[in-house]
Amino acid sequence: MPHRTRPLTALLVFLGVNVALVSTITPVYDFVCFHPYWERRRESRCKEWEPANEKNADTG
């Protein structure tokens, strides 16, 4: 065998990487979901749909 297996070290490294990833999920999620781009997009889509909704209300 060219090297020794170190299961405890591998376990600690694995857990450390998982803790680092889990601790960064919330800030990344908040940044992506609450980015101002989505608010602007929602407003622009509402403005696009308003004329179509008014047409449908008049004909219905």
C-alpha angles and dihedrals in degrees: 000000000000094000141015122251114237108194095175093052091046090050092050092048091048093050092045092053091048092050090051092050094046092049091055097048097082098052092045092048091049092048094050099040099041097040113135089238091076093051091051091047092051091050093049092049091050090052091050092051097046096078092046091050092049091052092050092048091052095050096042 
